Coordinates of C-alpha atoms in Angstrom, one line a residue:
X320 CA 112.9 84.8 93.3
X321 CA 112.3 88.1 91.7
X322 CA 112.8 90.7 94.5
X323 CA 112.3 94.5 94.6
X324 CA 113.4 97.3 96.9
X325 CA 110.9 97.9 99.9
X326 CA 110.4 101.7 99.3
X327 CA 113.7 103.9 99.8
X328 CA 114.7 101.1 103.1
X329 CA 117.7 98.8 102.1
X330 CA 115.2 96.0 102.2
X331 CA 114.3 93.7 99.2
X332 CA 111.2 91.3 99.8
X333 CA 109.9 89.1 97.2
X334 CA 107.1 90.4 94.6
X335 CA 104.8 87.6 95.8
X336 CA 103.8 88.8 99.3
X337 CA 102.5 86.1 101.3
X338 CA 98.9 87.5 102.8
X339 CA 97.5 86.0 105.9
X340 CA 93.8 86.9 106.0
X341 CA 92.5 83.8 104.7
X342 CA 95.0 81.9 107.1
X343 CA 93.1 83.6 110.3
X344 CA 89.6 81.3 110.1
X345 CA 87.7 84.4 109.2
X346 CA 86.3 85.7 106.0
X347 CA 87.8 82.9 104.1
X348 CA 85.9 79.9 105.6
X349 CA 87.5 77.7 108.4
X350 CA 91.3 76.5 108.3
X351 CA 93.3 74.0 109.6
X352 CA 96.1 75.5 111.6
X353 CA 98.7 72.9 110.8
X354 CA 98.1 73.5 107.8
X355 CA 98.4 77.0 107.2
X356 CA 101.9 76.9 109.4
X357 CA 103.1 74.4 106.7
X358 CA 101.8 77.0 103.9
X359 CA 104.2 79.4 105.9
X360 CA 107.1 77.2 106.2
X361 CA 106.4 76.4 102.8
X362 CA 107.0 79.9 101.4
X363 CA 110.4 80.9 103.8
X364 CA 111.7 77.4 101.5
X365 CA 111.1 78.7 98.2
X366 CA 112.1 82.5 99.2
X367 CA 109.1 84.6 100.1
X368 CA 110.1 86.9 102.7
X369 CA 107.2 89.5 103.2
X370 CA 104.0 88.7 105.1
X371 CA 101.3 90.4 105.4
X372 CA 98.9 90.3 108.1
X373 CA 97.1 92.7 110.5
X374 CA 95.2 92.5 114.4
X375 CA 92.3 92.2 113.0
X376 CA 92.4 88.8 110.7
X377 CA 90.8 86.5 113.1
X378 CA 90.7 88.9 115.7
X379 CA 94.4 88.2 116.8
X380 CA 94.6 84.4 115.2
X381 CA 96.6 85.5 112.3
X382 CA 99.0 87.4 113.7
X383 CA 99.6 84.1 115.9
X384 CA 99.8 81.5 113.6
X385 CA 102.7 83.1 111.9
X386 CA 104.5 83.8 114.6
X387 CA 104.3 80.0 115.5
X388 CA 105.0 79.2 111.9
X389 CA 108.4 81.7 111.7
X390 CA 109.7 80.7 114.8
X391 CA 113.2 81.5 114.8
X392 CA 113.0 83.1 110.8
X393 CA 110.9 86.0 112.4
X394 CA 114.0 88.4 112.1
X395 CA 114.9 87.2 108.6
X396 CA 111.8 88.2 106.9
X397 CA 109.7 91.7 107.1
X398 CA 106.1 91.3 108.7
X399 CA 103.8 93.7 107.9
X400 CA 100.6 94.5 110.3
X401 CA 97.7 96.9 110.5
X402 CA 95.9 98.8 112.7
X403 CA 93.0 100.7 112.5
X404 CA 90.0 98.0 112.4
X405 CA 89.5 97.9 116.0
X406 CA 86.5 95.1 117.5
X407 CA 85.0 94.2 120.6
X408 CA 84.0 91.2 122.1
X409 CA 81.8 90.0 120.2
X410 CA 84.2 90.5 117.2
X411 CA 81.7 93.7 115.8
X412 CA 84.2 95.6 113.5
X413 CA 84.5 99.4 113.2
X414 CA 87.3 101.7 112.5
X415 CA 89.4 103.8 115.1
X416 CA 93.0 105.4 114.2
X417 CA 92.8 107.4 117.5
X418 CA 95.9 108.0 119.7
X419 CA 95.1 105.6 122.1
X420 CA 93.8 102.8 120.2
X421 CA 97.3 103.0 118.2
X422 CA 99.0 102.2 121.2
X423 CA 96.8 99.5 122.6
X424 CA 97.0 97.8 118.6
X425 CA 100.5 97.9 118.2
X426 CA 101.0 96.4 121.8
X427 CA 98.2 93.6 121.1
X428 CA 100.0 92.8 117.8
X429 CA 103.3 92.8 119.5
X430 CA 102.3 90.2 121.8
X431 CA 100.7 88.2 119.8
X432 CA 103.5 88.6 117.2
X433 CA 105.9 87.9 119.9
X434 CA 108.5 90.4 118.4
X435 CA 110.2 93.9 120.0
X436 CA 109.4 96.0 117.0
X437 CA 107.5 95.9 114.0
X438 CA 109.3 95.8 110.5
X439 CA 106.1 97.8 108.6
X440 CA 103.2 99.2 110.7
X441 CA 100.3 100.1 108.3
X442 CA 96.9 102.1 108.5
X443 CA 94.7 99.8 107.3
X444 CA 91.8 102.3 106.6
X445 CA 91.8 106.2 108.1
X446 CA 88.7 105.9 110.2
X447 CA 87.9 109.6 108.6
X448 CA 87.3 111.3 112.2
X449 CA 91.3 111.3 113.5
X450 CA 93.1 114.4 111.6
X451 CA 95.6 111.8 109.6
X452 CA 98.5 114.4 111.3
X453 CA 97.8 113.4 114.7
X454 CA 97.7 109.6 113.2
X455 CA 101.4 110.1 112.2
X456 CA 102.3 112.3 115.1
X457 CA 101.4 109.0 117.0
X458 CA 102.8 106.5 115.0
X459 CA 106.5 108.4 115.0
X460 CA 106.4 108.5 119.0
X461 CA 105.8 104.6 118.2
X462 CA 109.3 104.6 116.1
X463 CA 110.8 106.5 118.2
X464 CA 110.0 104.2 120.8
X465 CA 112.0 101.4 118.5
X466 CA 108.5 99.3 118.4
X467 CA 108.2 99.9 114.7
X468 CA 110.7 100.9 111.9
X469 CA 108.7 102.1 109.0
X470 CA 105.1 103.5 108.5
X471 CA 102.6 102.3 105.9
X472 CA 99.4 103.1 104.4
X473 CA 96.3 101.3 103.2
X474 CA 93.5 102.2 101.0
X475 CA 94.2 106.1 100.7
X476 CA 93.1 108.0 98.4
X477 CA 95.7 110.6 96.8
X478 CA 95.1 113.4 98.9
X479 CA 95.7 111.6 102.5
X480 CA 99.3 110.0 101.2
X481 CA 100.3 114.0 100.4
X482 CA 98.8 114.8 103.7
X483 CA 100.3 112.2 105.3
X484 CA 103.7 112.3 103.9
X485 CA 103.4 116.0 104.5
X486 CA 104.4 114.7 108.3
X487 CA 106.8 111.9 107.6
X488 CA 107.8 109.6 105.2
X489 CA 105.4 106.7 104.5
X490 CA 107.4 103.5 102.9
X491 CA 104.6 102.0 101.4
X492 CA 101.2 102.0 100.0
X493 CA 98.5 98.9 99.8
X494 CA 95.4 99.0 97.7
X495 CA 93.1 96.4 95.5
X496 CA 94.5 96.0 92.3
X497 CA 93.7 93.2 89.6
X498 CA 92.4 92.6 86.4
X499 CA 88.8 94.3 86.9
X500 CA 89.5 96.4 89.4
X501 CA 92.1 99.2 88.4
X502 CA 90.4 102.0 89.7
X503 CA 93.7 102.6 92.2
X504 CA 95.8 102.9 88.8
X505 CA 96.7 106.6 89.4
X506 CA 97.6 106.0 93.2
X507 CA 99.6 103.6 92.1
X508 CA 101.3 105.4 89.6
X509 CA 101.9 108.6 92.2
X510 CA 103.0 106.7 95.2
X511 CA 105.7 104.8 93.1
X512 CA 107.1 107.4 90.9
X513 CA 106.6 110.6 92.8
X514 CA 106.8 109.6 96.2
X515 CA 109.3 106.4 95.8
X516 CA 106.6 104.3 97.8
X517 CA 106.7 100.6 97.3
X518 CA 102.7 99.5 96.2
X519 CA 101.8 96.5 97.7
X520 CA 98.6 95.0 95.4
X521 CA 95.7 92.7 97.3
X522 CA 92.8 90.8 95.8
X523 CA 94.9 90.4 93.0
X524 CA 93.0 86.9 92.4
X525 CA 89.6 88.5 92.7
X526 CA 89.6 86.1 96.2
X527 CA 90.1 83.2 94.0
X528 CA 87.7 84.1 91.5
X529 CA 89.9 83.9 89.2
X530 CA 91.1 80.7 90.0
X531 CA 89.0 79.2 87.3
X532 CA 88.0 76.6 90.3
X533 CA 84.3 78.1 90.8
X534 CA 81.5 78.4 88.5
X535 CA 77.6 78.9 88.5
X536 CA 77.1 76.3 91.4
X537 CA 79.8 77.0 93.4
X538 CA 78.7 77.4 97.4
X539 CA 81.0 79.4 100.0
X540 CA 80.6 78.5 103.7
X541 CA 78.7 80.5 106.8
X542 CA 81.9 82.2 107.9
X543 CA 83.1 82.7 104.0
X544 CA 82.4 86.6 103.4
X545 CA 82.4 85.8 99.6
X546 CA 78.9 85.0 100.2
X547 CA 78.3 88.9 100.1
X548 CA 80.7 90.1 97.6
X549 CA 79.5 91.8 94.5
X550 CA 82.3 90.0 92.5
X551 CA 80.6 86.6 93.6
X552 CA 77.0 87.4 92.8
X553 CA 74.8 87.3 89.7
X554 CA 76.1 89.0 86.4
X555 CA 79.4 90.0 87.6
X556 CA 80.2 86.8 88.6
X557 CA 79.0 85.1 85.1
X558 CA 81.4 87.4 83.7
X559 CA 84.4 86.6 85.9
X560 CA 84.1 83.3 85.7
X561 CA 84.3 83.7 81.8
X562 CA 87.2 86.0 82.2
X563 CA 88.6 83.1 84.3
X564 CA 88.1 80.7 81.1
X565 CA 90.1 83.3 79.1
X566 CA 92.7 83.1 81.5
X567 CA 93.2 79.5 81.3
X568 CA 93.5 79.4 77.6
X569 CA 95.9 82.2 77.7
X570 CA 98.3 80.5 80.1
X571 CA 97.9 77.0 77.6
X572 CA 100.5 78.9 75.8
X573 CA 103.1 79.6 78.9
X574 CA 102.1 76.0 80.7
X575 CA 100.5 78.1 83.4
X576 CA 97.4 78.5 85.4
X577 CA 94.6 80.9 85.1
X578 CA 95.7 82.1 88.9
X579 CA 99.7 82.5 87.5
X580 CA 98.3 84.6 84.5
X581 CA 96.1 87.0 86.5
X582 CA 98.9 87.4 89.0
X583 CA 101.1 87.9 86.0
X584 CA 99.3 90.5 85.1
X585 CA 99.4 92.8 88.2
X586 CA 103.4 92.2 88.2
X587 CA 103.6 93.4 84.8
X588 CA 102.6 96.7 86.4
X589 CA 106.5 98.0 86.6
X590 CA 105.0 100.4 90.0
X591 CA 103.5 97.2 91.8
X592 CA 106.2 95.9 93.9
X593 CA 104.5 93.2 95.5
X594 CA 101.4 91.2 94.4
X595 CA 100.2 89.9 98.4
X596 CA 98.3 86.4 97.7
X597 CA 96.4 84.5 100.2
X598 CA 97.3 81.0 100.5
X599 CA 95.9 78.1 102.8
X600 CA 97.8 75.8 101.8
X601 CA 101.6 74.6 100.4
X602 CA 100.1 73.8 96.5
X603 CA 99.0 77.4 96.2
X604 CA 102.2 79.1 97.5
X605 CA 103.9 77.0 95.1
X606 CA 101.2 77.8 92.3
X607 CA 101.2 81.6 92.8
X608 CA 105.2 81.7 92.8
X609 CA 104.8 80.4 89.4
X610 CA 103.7 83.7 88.4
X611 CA 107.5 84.9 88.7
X612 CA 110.3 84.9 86.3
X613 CA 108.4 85.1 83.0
X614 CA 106.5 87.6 81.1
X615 CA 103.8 87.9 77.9
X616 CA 104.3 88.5 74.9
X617 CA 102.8 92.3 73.5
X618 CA 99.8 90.4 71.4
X619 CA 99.0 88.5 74.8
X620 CA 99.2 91.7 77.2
X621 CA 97.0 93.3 74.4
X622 CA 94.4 90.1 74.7
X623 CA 94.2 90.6 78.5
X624 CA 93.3 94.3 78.0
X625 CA 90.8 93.4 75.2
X626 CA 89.1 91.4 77.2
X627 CA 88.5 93.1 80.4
X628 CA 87.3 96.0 79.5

């Protein structure tokens, strides 16, 4: 298992992240719960040891399934959860990072987690009205509390990790990264090397798109939020699709799978420490570990950049 250093901690976790949004029965479609804990256990066996979640996959469901599914591994392995995507009854979303809804989401995810302290408590997305100062004031009263141990951040731009990190040290930074979207390329590059932040990359499948699975006729269920996705609709979605087809021929040559080459890819970024992959079942952890271990040759990096631009 290829492993890197979780920011400046004395952690190592594994560069394939297991992510648990499309485990929580929202956004991805519905999901068998016995299933996804066997996707869980699956991963602990083949050496995965970071999971990603956050409260509000599922509303709560997420963060409960892998607690059922770690049992007695949860102090083995670093769990990751977010706060910051607050909802109501009615499961209506809307951002909050205020003081007081820190506190009530770190204590909901505690619970539900059914751990003392969190390993890595992220912002999942600055709600843009809470001064991100008083977001960190809070969130080291939370640490010094001893119900987390390390702060992370989620789709910042630049200027809020120096703001941030102005206040305290932030371990980590998470933000969409794959083969047509690398717009986060100089974040990337400045959290790793100039603030020794370990980057955590999601949607590094394009949300299976580049799975090679789907094509022209492809349907997503009611619940499936792929239904409103730009990357799933009309001439961007020709064109991944084809990308997808490229993909597969490329891994041919390495006896991979279009889904191992574009994760490939985002590892070959030496400032990505951890590509997080959704999986719903045991066959794709085992699928997107096969990403691990092995690289391109030059001509076949140079291919890959050819084709996406």
């Amino acid at each position: 298992m290829e492993c890197r250093r979780l920011g400046s901690t004395n952690f190592e976790i594994s560069r394939i992240g297991f992510g648990c949004w499309a485990i929580s029965g929202h956004g991805y479609g519905n999901v068998d719960d016995r299933q996804s804990i066997n996707s869980i256990e699956k991963a602990l066996d083949i050496g995965i040891n970071f999971f990603d979640t956050a409260d509000v996959y599922g509303f709560g469901h997420s963060e409960k399934i892998l607690s059922k599914a770690l049992g007695s591994q949860k102090n083995k392995v670093i769990i990751a959860t977010k706060f910051g995507v607050n909802f109501d009854d009615h499961n209506n979303t809307y951002k909050d990072c205020s003081p007081k809804q820190i506190n009530k989401a770190l204590d909901g995810s505690l619970s539900r987690l059914k751990i003392d302290c969190i390993p890595l408590y992220q912002i999942h997305w600055h709600d843009k009205k809470t001064p991100i100062e008083d977001v960190m004031e809070t969130l080291l009263k939370c640490r010094d509390a001893g119900k987390i141990l390390h702060i992370g951040c989620c789709n910042f731009s630049k200027e809020l990790i120096f703001r941030a990190s102005q206040i305290s040290k932030l371990t980590s930074h998470q933000c969409l990264y794959n083969l047509t979207k690398q717009q986060n390329n100089n974040i990337i590059k400045y959290s790793s090397e100039e603030l020794d932040m370990s980057v955590f990359a999601y949607n590094v499948i394009g949300r299976g798109i580049f799975s090679g699975k789907y094509d022209n006729n492809s349907k997503f269920g009611v619940n499936d939020t792929r239904n409103k996705d730009s990357d799933f609709q009309g001439e961007q979605y020709t064109k991944n699709i084809l990308i997808a087809k490229k993909l597969s021929e490329i891994g041919e040559k390495y006896g991979k799978s279009p889904v191992q080459v574009a994760i490939r890819w985002v590892l070959e970024n030496s400032n990505v420490t951890c590509a997080i992959t959704g999986s719903k079942t045991p066959a794709q952890i085992s699928e997107n570990v096969g990403s691990l271990e092995w690289s391109f040759d030059q001509k076949d990096m140079e291919r890959i950049d050819s084709m996406i631009l």
